[in-house]
CSV table of C-alpha atoms in Angstrom, one decimal:
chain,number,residue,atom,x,y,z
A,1,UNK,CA,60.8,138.8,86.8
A,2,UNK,CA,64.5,139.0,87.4
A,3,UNK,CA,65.9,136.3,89.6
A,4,UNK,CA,67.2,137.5,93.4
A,5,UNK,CA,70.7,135.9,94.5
A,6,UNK,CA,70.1,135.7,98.2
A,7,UNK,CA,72.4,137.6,101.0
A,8,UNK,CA,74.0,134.5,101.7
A,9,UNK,CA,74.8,134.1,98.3
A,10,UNK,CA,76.1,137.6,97.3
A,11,UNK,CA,78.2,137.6,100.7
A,12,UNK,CA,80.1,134.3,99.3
A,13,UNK,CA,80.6,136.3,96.1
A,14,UNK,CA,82.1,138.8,97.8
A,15,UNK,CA,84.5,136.8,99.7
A,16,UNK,CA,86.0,135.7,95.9
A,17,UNK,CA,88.8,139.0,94.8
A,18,UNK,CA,90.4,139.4,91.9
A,19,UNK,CA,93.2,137.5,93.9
A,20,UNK,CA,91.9,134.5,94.6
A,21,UNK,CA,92.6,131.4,92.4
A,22,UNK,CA,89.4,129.1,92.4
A,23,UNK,CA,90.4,125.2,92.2
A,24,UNK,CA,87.5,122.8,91.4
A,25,UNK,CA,87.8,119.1,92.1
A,26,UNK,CA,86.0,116.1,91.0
A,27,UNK,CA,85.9,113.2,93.8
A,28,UNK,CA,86.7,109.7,92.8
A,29,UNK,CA,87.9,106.4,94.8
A,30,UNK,CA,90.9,106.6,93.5
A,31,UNK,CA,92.1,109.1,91.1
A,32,UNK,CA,90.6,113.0,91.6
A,33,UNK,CA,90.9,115.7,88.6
A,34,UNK,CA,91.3,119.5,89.6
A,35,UNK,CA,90.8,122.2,87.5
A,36,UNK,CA,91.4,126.0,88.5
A,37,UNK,CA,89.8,129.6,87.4
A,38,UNK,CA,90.1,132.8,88.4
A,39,UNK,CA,87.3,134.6,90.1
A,40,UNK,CA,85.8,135.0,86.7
A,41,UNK,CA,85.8,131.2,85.9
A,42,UNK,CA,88.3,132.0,83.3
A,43,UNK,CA,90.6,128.9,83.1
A,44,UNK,CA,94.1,129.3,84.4
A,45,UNK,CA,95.7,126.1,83.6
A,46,UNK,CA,96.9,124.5,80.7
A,47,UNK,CA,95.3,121.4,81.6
A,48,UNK,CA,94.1,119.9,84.1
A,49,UNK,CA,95.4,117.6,87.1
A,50,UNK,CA,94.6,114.1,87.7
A,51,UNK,CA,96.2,112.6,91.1
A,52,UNK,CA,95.9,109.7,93.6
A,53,UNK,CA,93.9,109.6,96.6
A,54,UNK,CA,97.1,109.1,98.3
A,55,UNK,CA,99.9,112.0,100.5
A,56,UNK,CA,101.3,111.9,96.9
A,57,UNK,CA,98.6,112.7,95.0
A,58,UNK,CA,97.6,115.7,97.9
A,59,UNK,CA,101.4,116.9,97.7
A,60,UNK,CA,101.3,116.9,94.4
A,61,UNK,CA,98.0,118.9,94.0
A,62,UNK,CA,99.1,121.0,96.6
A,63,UNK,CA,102.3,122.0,94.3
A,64,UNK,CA,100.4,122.5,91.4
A,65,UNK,CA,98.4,124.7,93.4
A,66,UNK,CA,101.3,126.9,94.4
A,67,UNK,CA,103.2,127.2,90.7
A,68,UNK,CA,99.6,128.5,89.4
A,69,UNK,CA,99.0,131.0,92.2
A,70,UNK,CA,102.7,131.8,91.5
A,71,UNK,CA,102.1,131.6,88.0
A,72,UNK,CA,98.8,134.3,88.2
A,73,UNK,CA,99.9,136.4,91.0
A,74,UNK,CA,97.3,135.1,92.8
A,75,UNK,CA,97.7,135.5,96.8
A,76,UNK,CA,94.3,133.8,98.1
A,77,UNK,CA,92.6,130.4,97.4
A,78,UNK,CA,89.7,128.6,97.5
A,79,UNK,CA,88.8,124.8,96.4
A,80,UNK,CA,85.6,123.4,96.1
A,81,UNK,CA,84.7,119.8,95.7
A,82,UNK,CA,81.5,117.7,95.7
A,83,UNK,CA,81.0,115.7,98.8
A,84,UNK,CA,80.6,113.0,97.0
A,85,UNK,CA,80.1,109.7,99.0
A,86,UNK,CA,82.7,109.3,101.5
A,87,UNK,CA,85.7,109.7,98.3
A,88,UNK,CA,86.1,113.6,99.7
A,89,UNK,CA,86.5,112.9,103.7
A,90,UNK,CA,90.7,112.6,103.1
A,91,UNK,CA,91.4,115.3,101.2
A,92,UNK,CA,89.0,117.7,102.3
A,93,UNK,CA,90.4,117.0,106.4
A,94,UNK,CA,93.9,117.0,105.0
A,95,UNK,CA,93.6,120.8,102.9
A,96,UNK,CA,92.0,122.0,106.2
A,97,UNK,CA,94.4,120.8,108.7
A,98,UNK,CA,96.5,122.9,106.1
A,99,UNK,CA,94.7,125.7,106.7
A,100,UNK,CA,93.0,126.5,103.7
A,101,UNK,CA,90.2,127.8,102.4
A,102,UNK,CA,87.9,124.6,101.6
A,103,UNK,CA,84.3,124.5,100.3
A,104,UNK,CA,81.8,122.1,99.5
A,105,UNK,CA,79.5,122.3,96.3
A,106,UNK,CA,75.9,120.4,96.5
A,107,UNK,CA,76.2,117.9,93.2
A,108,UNK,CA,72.9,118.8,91.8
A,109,UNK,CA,74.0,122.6,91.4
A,110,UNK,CA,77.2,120.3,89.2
A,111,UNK,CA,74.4,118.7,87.5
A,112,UNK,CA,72.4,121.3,86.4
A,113,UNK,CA,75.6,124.0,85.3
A,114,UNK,CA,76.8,121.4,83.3
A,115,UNK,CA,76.1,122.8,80.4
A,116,UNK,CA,76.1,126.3,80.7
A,117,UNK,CA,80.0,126.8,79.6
A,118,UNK,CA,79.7,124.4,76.3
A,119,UNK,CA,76.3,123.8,75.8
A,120,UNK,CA,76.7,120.4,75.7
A,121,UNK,CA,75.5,117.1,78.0
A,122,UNK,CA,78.2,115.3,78.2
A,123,UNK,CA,79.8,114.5,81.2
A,124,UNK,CA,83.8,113.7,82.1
A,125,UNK,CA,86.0,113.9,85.2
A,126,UNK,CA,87.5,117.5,83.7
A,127,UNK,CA,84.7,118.9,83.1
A,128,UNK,CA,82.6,117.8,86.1
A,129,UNK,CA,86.0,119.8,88.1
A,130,UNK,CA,85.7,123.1,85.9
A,131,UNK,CA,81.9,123.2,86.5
A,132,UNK,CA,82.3,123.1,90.6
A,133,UNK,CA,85.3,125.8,90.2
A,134,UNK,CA,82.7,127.7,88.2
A,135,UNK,CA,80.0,127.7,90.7
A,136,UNK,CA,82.4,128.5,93.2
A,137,UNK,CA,83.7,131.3,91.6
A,138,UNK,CA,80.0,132.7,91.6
A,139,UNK,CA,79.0,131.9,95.4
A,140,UNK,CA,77.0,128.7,94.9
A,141,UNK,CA,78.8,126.5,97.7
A,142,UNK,CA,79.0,126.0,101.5
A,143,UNK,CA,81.7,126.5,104.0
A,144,UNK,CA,83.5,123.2,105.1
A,145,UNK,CA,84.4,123.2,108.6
A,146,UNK,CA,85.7,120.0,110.5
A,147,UNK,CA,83.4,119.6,113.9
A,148,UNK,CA,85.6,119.2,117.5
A,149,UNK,CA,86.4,115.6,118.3
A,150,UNK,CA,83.3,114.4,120.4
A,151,UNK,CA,80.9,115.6,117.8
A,152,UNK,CA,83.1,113.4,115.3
A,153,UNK,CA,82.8,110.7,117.4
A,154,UNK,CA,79.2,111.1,118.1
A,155,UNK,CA,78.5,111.2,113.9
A,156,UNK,CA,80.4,107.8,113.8
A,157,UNK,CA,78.9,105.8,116.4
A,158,UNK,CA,75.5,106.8,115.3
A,159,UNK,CA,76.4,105.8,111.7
A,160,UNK,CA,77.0,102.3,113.3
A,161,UNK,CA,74.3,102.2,114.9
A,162,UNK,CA,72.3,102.5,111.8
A,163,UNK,CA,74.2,100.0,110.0
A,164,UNK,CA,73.6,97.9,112.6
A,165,UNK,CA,69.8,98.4,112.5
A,166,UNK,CA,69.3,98.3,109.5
A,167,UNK,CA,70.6,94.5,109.5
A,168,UNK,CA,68.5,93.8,112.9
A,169,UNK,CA,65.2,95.0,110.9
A,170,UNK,CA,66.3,92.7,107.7
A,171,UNK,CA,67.2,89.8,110.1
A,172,UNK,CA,63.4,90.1,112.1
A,173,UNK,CA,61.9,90.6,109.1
A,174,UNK,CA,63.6,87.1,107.6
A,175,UNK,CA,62.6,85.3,110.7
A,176,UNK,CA,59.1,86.3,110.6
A,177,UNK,CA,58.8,84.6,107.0
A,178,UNK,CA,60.4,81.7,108.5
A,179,UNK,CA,57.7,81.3,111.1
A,180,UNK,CA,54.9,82.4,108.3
A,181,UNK,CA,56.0,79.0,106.2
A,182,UNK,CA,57.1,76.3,109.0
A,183,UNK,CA,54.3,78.0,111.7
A,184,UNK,CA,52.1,80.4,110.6
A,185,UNK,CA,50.0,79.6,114.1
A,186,UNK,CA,52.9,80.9,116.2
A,187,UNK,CA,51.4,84.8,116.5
A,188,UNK,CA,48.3,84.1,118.0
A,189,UNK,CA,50.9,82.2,120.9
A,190,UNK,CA,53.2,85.3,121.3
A,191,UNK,CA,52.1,87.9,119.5
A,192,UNK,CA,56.4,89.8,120.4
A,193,UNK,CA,58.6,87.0,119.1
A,194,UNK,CA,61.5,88.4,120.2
A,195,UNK,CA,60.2,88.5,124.0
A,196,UNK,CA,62.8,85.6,126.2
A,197,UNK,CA,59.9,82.7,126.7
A,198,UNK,CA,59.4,83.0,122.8
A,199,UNK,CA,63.1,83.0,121.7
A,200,UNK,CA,63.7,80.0,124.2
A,201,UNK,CA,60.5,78.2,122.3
A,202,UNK,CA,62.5,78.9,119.0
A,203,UNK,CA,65.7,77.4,120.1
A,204,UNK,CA,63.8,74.6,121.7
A,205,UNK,CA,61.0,73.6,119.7
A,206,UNK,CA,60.8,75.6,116.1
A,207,UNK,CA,59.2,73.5,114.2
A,208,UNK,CA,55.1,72.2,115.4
A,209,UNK,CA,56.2,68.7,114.6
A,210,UNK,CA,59.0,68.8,117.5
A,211,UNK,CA,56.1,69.8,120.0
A,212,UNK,CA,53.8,66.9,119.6
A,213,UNK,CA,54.9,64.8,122.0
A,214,UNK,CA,55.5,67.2,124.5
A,215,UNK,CA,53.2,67.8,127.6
A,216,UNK,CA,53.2,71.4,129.1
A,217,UNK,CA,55.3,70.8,132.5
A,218,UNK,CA,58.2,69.3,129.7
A,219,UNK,CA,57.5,72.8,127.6
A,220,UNK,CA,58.6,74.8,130.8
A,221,UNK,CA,61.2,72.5,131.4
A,222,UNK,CA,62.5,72.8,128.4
A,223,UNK,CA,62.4,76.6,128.7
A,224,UNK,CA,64.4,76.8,131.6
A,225,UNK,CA,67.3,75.9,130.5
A,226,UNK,CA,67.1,79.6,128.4
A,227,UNK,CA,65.2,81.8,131.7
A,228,UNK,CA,64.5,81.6,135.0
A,229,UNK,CA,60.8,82.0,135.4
A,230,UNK,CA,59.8,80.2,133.1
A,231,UNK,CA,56.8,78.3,134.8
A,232,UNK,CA,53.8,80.0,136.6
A,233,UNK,CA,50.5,80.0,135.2
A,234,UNK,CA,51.4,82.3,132.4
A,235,UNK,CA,53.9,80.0,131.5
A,236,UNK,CA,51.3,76.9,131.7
A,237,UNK,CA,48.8,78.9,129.9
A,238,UNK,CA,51.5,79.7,127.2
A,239,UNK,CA,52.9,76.2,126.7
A,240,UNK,CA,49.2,74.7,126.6
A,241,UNK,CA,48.6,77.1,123.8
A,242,UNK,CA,51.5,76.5,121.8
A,243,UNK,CA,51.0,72.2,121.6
A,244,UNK,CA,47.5,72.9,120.8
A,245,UNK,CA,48.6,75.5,117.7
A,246,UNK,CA,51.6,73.1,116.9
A,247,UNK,CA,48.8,70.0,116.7
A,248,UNK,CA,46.5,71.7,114.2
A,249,UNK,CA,49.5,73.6,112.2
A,250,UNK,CA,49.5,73.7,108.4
A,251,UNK,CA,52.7,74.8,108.0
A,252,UNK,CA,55.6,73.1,105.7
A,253,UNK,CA,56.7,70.3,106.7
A,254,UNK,CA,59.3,69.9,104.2
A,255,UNK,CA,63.2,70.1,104.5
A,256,UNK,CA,62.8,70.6,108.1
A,257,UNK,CA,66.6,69.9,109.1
A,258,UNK,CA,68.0,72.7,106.7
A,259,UNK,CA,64.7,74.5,107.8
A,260,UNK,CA,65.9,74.5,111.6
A,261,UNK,CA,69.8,75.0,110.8
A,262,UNK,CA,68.7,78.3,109.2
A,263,UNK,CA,66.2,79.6,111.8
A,264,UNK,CA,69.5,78.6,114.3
A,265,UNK,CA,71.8,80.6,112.8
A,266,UNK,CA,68.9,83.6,112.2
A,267,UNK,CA,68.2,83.5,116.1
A,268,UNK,CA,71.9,83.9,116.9
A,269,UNK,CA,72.6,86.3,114.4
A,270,UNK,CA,70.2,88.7,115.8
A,271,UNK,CA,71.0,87.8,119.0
A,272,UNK,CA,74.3,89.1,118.3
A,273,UNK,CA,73.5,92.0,116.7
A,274,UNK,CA,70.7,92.8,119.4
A,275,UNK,CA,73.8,92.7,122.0
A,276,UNK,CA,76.3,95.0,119.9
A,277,UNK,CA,73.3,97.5,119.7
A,278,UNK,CA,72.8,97.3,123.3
A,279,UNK,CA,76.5,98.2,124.1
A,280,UNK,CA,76.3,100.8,121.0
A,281,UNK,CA,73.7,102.7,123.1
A,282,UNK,CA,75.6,102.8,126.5
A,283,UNK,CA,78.8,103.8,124.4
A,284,UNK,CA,76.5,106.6,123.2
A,285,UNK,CA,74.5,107.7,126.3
A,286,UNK,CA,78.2,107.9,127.9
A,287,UNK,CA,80.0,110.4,125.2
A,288,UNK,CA,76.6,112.2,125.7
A,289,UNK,CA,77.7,113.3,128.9
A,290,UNK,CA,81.0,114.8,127.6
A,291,UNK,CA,78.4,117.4,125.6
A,292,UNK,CA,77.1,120.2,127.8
A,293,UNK,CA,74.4,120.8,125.3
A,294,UNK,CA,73.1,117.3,125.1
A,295,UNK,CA,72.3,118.1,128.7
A,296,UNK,CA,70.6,121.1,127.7
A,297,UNK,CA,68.2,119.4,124.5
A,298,UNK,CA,67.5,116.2,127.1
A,299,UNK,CA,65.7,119.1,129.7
A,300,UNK,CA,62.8,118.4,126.5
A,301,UNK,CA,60.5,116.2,127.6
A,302,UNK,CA,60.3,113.0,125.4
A,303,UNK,CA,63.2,113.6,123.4
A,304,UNK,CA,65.6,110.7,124.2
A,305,UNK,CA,69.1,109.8,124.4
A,306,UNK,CA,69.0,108.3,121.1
A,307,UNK,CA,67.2,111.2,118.9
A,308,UNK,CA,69.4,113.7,121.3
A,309,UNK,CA,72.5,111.8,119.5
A,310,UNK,CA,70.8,111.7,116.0
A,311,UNK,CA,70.4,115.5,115.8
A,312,UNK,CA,73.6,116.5,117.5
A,313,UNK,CA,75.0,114.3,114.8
A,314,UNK,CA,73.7,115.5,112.1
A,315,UNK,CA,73.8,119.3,112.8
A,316,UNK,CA,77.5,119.0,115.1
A,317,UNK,CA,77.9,122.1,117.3
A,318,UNK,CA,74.7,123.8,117.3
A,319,UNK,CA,75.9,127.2,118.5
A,320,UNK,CA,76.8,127.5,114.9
A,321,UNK,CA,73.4,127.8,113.7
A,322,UNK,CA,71.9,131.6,113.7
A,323,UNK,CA,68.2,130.2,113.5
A,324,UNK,CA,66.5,127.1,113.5
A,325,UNK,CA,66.1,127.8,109.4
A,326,UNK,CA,69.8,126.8,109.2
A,327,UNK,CA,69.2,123.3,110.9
A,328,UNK,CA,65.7,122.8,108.5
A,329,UNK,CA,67.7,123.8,105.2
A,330,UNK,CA,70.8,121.1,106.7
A,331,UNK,CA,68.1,118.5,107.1
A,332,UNK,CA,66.5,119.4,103.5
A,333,UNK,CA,63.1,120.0,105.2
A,334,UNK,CA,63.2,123.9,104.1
A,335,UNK,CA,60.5,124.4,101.3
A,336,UNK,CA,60.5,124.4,98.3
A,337,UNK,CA,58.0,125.1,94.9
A,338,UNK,CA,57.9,125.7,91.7
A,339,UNK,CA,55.1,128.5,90.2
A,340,UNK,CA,55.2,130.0,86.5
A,341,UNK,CA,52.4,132.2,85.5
A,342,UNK,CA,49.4,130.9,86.0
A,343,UNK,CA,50.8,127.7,87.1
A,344,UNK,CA,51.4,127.6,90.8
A,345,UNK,CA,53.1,124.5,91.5
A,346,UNK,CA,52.9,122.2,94.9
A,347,UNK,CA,54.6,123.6,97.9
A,348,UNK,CA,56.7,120.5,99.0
A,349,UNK,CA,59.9,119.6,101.1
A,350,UNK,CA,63.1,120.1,98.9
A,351,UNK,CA,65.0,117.1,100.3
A,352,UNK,CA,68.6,118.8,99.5
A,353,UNK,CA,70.4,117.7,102.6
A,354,UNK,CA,71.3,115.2,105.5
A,355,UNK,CA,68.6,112.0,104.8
A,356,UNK,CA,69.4,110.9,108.5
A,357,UNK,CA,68.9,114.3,110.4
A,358,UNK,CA,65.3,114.9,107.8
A,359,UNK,CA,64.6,111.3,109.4
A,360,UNK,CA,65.0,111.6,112.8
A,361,UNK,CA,63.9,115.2,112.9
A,362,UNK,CA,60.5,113.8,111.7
A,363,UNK,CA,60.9,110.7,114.2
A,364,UNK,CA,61.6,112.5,117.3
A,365,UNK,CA,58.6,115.5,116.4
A,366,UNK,CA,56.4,112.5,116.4
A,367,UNK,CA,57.8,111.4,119.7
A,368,UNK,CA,57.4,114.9,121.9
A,369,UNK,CA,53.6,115.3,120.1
A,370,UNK,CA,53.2,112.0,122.4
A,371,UNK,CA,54.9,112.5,125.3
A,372,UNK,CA,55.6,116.3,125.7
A,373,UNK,CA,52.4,118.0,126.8
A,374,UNK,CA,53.6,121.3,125.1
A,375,UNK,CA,54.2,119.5,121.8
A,376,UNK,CA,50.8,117.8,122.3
A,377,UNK,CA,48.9,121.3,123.2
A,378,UNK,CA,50.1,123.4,120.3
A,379,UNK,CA,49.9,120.0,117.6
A,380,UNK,CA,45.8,119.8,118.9
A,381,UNK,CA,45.8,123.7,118.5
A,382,UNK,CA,47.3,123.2,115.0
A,383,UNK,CA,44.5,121.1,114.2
A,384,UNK,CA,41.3,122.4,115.6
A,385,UNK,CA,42.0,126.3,115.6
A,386,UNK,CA,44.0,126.7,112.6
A,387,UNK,CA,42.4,123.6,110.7
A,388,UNK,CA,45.5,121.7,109.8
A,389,UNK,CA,46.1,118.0,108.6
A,390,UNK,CA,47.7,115.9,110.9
A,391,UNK,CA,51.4,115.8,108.3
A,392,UNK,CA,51.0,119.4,108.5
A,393,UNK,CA,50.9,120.0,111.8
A,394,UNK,CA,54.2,117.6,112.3
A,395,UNK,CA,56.3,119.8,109.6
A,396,UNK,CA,55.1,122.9,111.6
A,397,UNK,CA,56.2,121.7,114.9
A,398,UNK,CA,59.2,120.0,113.3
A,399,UNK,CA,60.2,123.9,112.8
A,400,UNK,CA,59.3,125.0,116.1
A,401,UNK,CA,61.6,122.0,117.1
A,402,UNK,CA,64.9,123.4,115.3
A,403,UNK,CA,63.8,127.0,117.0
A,404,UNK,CA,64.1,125.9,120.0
A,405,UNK,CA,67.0,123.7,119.8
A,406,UNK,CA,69.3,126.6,118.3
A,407,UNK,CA,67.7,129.2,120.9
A,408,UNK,CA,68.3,127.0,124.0
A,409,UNK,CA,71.5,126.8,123.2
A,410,UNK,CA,72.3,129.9,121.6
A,411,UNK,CA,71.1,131.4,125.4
A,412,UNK,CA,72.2,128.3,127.6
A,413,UNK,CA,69.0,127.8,128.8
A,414,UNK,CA,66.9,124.7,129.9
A,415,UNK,CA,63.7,124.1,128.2
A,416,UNK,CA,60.8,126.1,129.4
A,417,UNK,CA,57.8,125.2,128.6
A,418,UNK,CA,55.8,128.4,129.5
A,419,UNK,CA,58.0,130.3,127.3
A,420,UNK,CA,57.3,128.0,124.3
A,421,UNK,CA,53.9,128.2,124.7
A,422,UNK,CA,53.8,131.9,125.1
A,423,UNK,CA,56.2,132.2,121.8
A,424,UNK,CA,54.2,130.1,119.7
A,425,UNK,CA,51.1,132.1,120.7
A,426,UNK,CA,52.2,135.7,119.7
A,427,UNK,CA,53.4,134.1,116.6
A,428,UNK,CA,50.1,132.5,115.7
């Protein structure tokens, strides 16, 4: 069976002329090599370039660049690169505010080609450069284009916010094995931790031993001092449930100074980071504002401010898409499997693109199967009429979702969910 390159793929061949000179690069913190080909992947330099990740080094690539295209005769030019890690941000933004012809090249394609000019493994910064010039020369890359400003700023504050937590989930998480060794009673008291009566306990009194001399008017009193209402007979119930856990407690009794120095500094830690998330979000719901589409994708029931932002970040300007295929394959949620002969292999999610879009893709599908009643009726049609699994069902919809985000905004329209429902059904 003989392979078929796709249109995309022979149209990006296309674009590479006998007068183009095809520059590979391999990305590094501080030193890049380039190599360059001809649309053939016939090496044109005498040896390679090594320079800085500095305006040196880039002046001095961009030189070398020029003598060779001199050199050749070669009027057009296109680099590749590997986006590897953040190393290719600089010089990728800094060829393109140049104006020239940049394009990205997925590592495992460099992985897998490696061989195929030596027949060899091994692996060096030269060679890693002449085999992303190579695939470039032959139409396996993307296009790099730099998003506006607001979508820049968009993809950085939610990259923050995911830092941030990230360290909030690690900091709960060490907390809650603090309270499982000095007071493994203290869930069947507050069952949320983190709610204000049960963070002022924790300040107050975290260990049981602190707790039983107290009577349950000094418990409120003591809890006060953190919120207002902190009495009522919620609050008497609570305090006369936490001295009788505290009395009958078998947690460690051990160390209990160093024990509540670290539980204080936990507490305020995430208290801190709880408060720059909070602020985070504003800052986000606010730039949201500046985008006309966000407006558009929030007329979806059940998809929030926070998901809204995930996506947009993830995907930038969405009137670039064509079809909702062009967000899945982004996101690595475009399929993928592997047959031969008999053998037909498992039909299963390739995974070849943003981690963070795949995530909350997934995440906010979830979400609208809750709270959207569209989402809801065709997910319960997905099951019972066509016999689906639950995780199948999701993926589906999670298709449908990139549909209609692209057509929405492809046609400036708000979210209608008559049309949806008649779409889906002439489909099905």
């Amino acid at each position: 069976m003989k392979f078929k390159q796709t249109d995309a793929q022979n149209q990006r061949i296309e674009q590479i002329t006998t007068s183009h000179l095809v520059v590979g690069i391999d990305m590094a913190k501080e030193t890049h090599v380039a190599q360059a080909t001809n649309f053939r992947g016939i090496v044109v330099s005498k040896r390679h370039l090594s320079f800085s990740n500095s305006i040196e080094g880039f002046e001095k690539m961009s030189r070398w660049m020029s003598e060779l295209q001199q050199k050749h005769r070669l009027k057009k030019l296109i680099i590749g690169m590997e986006p590897t890690g953040h190393y290719w941000f600089n010089l990728a933004n800094w060829l393109a505010d140049k104006g020239l012809h940049v394009v990205m090249v997925n590592p495992a394609t460099t992985k897998r080609n490696k061989e195929n000019r030596d027949n060899c493994p091994s692996k060096n910064d030269p060679k890693d450069a002449l085999v992303i010039a190579d695939a470039v020369s032959r139409g396996f890359y993307y296009e790099y284009t730099r998003q506006s400003l607001v979508f820049q700023r968009l993809r950085t504050m939610m990259s923050d916010r995911e830092f941030w937590v990230t360290n909030s989930i690690r900091l709960q998480n060490r907390i809650i094995r603090w309270l499982d060794i000095r007071f493994p009673e203290y869930p069947s008291v507050f069952k949320d931790w983190t709610c204000k009566r049960s963070l002022a306990t924790l300040k107050t009194f975290p260990c049981p031993q602190d707790l039983q001399t107290y009577t349950a008017p000094d418990v409120i009193n003591a809890w006060r001092v953190y919120m207002q209402r902190a009495g009522g007979s919620t609050g008497i119930e609570k305090a006369a449930q936490l001295i009788a856990q505290a009395k009958r407690s078998v947690g460690e009794r051990t160390a209990v100074e160093e024990a509540k120095a670290d539980l204080k500094r936990l507490i305020g830690e995430y208290e801190r980071v709880t408060n720059m998330l909070e602020q985070i979000e504003k800052d986000i719901e606010a730039l949201l504002t500046e985008i006309p589409m966000a407006q558009q994708l929030r007329t979806i029931k059940g998809l929030g401010k926070i998901f809204t932002a995930a996506i947009l970040a993830g995907t930038g300007d969405l009137r670039q898409y064509a079809h909702g295929r062009q967000v899945l394959r982004k996101a690595g949620m475009n399929l993928a499997q592997s047959t031969s002969g008999k053998r037909k292999g498992q039909i299963v999610l390739s995974k070849r693109g943003d981690s963070a879009l795949r995530k909350y893709l997934y995440l906010a599908t979830v979400q609208l199967v809750w709270n959207n009643p569209v989402f809801r009726h065709l997910h319960e049609h997905n099951l019972q009429e066509k016999k689906m699994k639950k995780q199948q069902s999701i993926f589906k919809l999670i298709g449908k979702l990139a549909r209609i985000l692209v057509g929405i905004v492809q046609r400036g329209e708000k979210f209608t969910p008559e049309k949806t429902v008649l779409t889906w059904t002439e489909a099905a």
